[in-house]
Amino acid sequence: MTGKRVLQTTPVSLNDKALIEWEPRTEAFQVRLRTKGGKYLRANGGTPPWRNSVTHDVPNRTATRNWILWSVDVVELMTVEDSVMCRLSPTSGL
């Protein structure tokens, strides 16, 4: 396995050298997430410890080329104010 394992975390600062930004590259109804260095976010289905993990590298084998295609679901981000308003609905009796 040549890829480096990816973990999603909150950066300590925006100047963090470990910070990686992903550029979306659309392909039909899916997207490839590419770093500025040309590596792609890739799903893994291999044997442990790599099973069900995500790495980033250059897909150099035909068998793994589709492992870099991702389906994206758009979700709504709730703010703290939205969460409070949901709890204080008119039916809550307050």
Coordinates of N, CA and C in Angstrom, one line a residue:
M1 N 0.8 -1.2 0.0 CA 0.0 0.0 0.0 C 0.9 1.2 0.0
T2 N 0.7 2.1 -1.0 CA 1.5 3.3 -1.1 C 0.9 4.6 -0.5
G3 N -0.4 4.5 -0.2 CA -1.1 5.7 0.2 C -0.9 6.1 1.7
K4 N -1.1 7.3 2.0 CA -1.0 7.8 3.4 C -2.4 7.9 4.0
R5 N -2.6 7.4 5.2 CA -3.9 7.3 5.8 C -4.4 8.8 6.0
V6 N -5.7 9.0 5.8 CA -6.3 10.3 6.0 C -7.2 10.3 7.2
L7 N -7.1 11.3 8.0 CA -8.0 11.5 9.2 C -8.6 12.9 9.0
Q8 N -9.9 13.1 9.3 CA -10.5 14.4 9.2 C -10.4 15.0 10.6
T9 N -9.7 16.1 10.8 CA -9.6 16.8 12.1 C -9.7 18.3 11.9
T10 N -9.8 19.0 12.9 CA -9.8 20.5 12.9 C -8.4 20.9 13.0
P11 N -7.9 21.8 12.1 CA -6.5 22.2 12.1 C -6.3 23.1 13.3
V12 N -5.1 23.1 13.9 CA -4.8 23.9 15.0 C -4.7 25.4 14.5
S13 N -4.1 25.5 13.3 CA -4.0 26.9 12.7 C -4.0 26.7 11.2
L14 N -4.3 27.7 10.5 CA -4.4 27.6 9.0 C -3.0 27.5 8.4
N15 N -1.9 27.8 9.2 CA -0.6 27.7 8.7 C 0.0 26.3 9.0
D16 N -0.8 25.4 9.5 CA -0.4 24.0 9.8 C 0.1 23.3 8.6
K17 N 1.3 22.7 8.6 CA 1.9 22.1 7.4 C 1.2 20.8 7.1
A18 N 0.5 20.2 8.0 CA -0.3 19.0 7.7 C -1.6 19.3 7.1
L19 N -2.0 20.6 6.9 CA -3.3 21.0 6.4 C -3.3 20.6 4.9
I20 N -4.3 19.9 4.4 CA -4.5 19.6 3.0 C -5.8 20.1 2.6
E21 N -5.8 20.8 1.5 CA -7.0 21.3 0.9 C -7.3 20.4 -0.4
W22 N -8.6 20.1 -0.5 CA -9.0 19.2 -1.6 C -9.7 20.0 -2.7
E23 N -9.3 19.8 -3.9 CA -9.9 20.5 -5.1 C -10.9 19.5 -5.7
P24 N -12.2 19.9 -5.8 CA -13.2 18.9 -6.4 C -13.0 18.9 -8.0
R25 N -13.0 17.8 -8.5 CA -12.9 17.6 -10.0 C -14.1 16.7 -10.4
T26 N -15.1 17.3 -11.0 CA -16.3 16.6 -11.3 C -16.1 15.6 -12.5
E27 N -16.9 14.5 -12.4 CA -16.9 13.5 -13.4 C -18.3 12.9 -13.4
A28 N -19.1 13.3 -14.4 CA -20.5 12.8 -14.5 C -21.2 13.3 -13.2
F29 N -21.8 12.3 -12.4 CA -22.5 12.7 -11.2 C -21.6 12.4 -9.9
Q30 N -20.3 12.3 -10.1 CA -19.5 12.0 -9.0 C -18.3 13.0 -9.0
V31 N -17.5 13.0 -8.0 CA -16.4 13.9 -7.9 C -15.1 13.2 -7.5
R32 N -14.0 13.7 -8.0 CA -12.7 13.3 -7.5 C -12.1 14.4 -6.6
L33 N -11.6 14.1 -5.5 CA -11.0 15.1 -4.6 C -9.5 15.0 -4.7
R34 N -8.9 16.1 -5.3 CA -7.5 16.1 -5.6 C -6.7 17.2 -4.8
T35 N -5.5 16.8 -4.3 CA -4.7 17.8 -3.7 C -3.9 18.6 -4.7
K36 N -3.3 19.7 -4.3 CA -2.5 20.5 -5.2 C -1.3 19.8 -5.7
G37 N -0.9 18.7 -5.0 CA 0.3 17.9 -5.4 C -0.1 16.8 -6.3
G38 N -1.4 16.7 -6.7 CA -1.8 15.7 -7.7 C -2.2 14.4 -7.1
K39 N -2.3 14.2 -5.8 CA -2.8 13.0 -5.2 C -4.3 13.1 -5.0
Y40 N -4.9 11.9 -4.9 CA -6.4 11.8 -4.8 C -6.8 11.1 -3.5
L41 N -8.0 11.5 -3.0 CA -8.6 10.9 -1.9 C -9.1 9.5 -2.4
R42 N -8.8 8.4 -1.7 CA -9.1 7.1 -2.2 C -9.7 6.2 -1.1
A43 N -10.8 5.5 -1.4 CA -11.3 4.5 -0.5 C -10.5 3.3 -0.6
N44 N -10.4 2.5 0.5 CA -9.7 1.3 0.6 C -10.7 0.1 1.0
G45 N -10.5 -1.0 0.3 CA -11.3 -2.1 0.7 C -10.4 -3.4 0.9
G46 N -9.2 -3.1 1.2 CA -8.2 -4.2 1.3 C -8.3 -4.9 2.6
T47 N -7.2 -5.6 2.9 CA -7.1 -6.3 4.2 C -6.7 -5.4 5.3
P48 N -7.0 -5.8 6.6 CA -6.6 -4.9 7.7 C -5.1 -4.6 7.7
P49 N -4.7 -3.5 8.1 CA -5.4 -2.4 8.8 C -6.0 -1.4 7.8
W50 N -5.9 -1.6 6.5 CA -6.4 -0.6 5.5 C -7.9 -0.7 5.2
R51 N -8.5 -1.8 5.6 CA -10.0 -2.0 5.2 C -10.8 -0.9 5.8
N52 N -11.7 -0.4 5.0 CA -12.7 0.7 5.4 C -11.9 1.9 5.9
S53 N -10.8 2.2 5.3 CA -10.1 3.5 5.6 C -10.0 4.3 4.3
V54 N -9.5 5.5 4.5 CA -9.3 6.4 3.4 C -7.8 6.9 3.3
T55 N -7.2 6.9 2.1 CA -5.9 7.3 2.0 C -5.8 8.3 0.8
H56 N -4.6 8.9 0.7 CA -4.5 9.8 -0.5 C -3.2 9.4 -1.2
D57 N -3.3 9.2 -2.5 CA -2.1 8.9 -3.3 C -2.5 9.0 -4.8
V58 N -1.6 8.6 -5.7 CA -1.8 8.6 -7.1 C -2.3 7.2 -7.5
P59 N -3.5 7.1 -8.0 CA -4.0 5.8 -8.4 C -3.3 5.3 -9.7
N60 N -2.4 4.4 -9.5 CA -1.6 3.9 -10.6 C -2.0 2.6 -11.2
R61 N -3.0 1.9 -10.6 CA -3.5 0.7 -11.1 C -4.9 0.8 -11.6
T62 N -5.2 0.1 -12.7 CA -6.5 0.2 -13.3 C -7.6 -0.3 -12.3
A63 N -7.2 -1.3 -11.5 CA -8.2 -1.9 -10.6 C -8.6 -0.9 -9.5
T64 N -7.8 0.1 -9.2 CA -8.1 1.1 -8.1 C -8.5 2.4 -8.6
R65 N -8.6 2.6 -9.9 CA -8.9 3.9 -10.5 C -10.3 4.4 -10.1
N66 N -11.3 3.6 -10.0 CA -12.6 4.0 -9.6 C -12.8 4.2 -8.1
W67 N -11.8 3.8 -7.3 CA -11.8 4.0 -5.9 C -11.7 5.5 -5.5
I68 N -11.4 6.4 -6.5 CA -11.2 7.8 -6.2 C -12.5 8.6 -6.6
L69 N -13.5 7.9 -7.0 CA -14.8 8.6 -7.4 C -15.7 8.6 -6.2
W70 N -16.2 9.7 -5.8 CA -17.0 9.9 -4.6 C -18.4 10.5 -5.0
S71 N -19.4 10.0 -4.4 CA -20.7 10.6 -4.4 C -20.9 11.6 -3.3
V72 N -21.4 12.7 -3.6 CA -21.5 13.8 -2.5 C -22.9 14.0 -2.2
D73 N -23.2 14.0 -0.9 CA -24.5 14.4 -0.4 C -24.4 15.8 0.2
V74 N -25.3 16.7 -0.2 CA -25.3 18.1 0.3 C -26.1 18.0 1.6
V75 N -25.5 18.5 2.7 CA -26.2 18.6 4.0 C -26.3 20.0 4.4
E76 N -27.3 20.3 5.3 CA -27.4 21.7 5.8 C -26.7 21.8 7.1
L77 N -25.9 22.8 7.3 CA -25.2 23.0 8.5 C -26.0 23.8 9.4
M78 N -26.3 23.2 10.6 CA -27.1 23.9 11.6 C -26.2 24.7 12.5
T79 N -26.6 26.0 12.8 CA -25.8 26.8 13.7 C -26.4 26.6 15.1
V80 N -25.8 27.2 16.1 CA -26.2 27.1 17.5 C -27.6 27.8 17.6
E81 N -27.8 28.9 16.9 CA -29.1 29.6 16.9 C -30.2 28.8 16.4
D82 N -29.9 28.0 15.3 CA -30.9 27.2 14.7 C -31.3 26.1 15.7
S83 N -30.4 25.5 16.4 CA -30.6 24.4 17.3 C -31.5 24.9 18.5
V84 N -31.2 26.2 18.9 CA -32.0 26.7 20.0 C -33.4 27.0 19.6
M85 N -33.6 27.5 18.4 CA -34.9 27.8 17.8 C -35.7 26.5 17.7
C86 N -35.1 25.4 17.3 CA -35.8 24.2 17.2 C -36.4 23.7 18.5
R87 N -35.6 23.9 19.6 CA -36.0 23.5 20.9 C -37.1 24.4 21.5
L88 N -37.2 25.7 21.0 CA -38.2 26.6 21.5 C -39.3 26.8 20.5
S89 N -39.8 25.8 19.9 CA -40.8 25.8 18.9 C -42.1 26.2 19.6
P90 N -43.1 26.8 18.9 CA -44.4 27.2 19.5 C -45.1 26.1 20.2
T91 N -44.9 24.9 19.8 CA -45.6 23.8 20.5 C -45.0 23.3 21.7
S92 N -43.8 23.9 22.1 CA -43.1 23.4 23.3 C -43.8 23.9 24.6
G93 N -44.7 24.9 24.5 CA -45.4 25.4 25.7 C -44.7 26.4 26.5
L94 N -43.6 27.0 25.9 CA -42.9 28.0 26.7 C -43.4 29.4 26.4

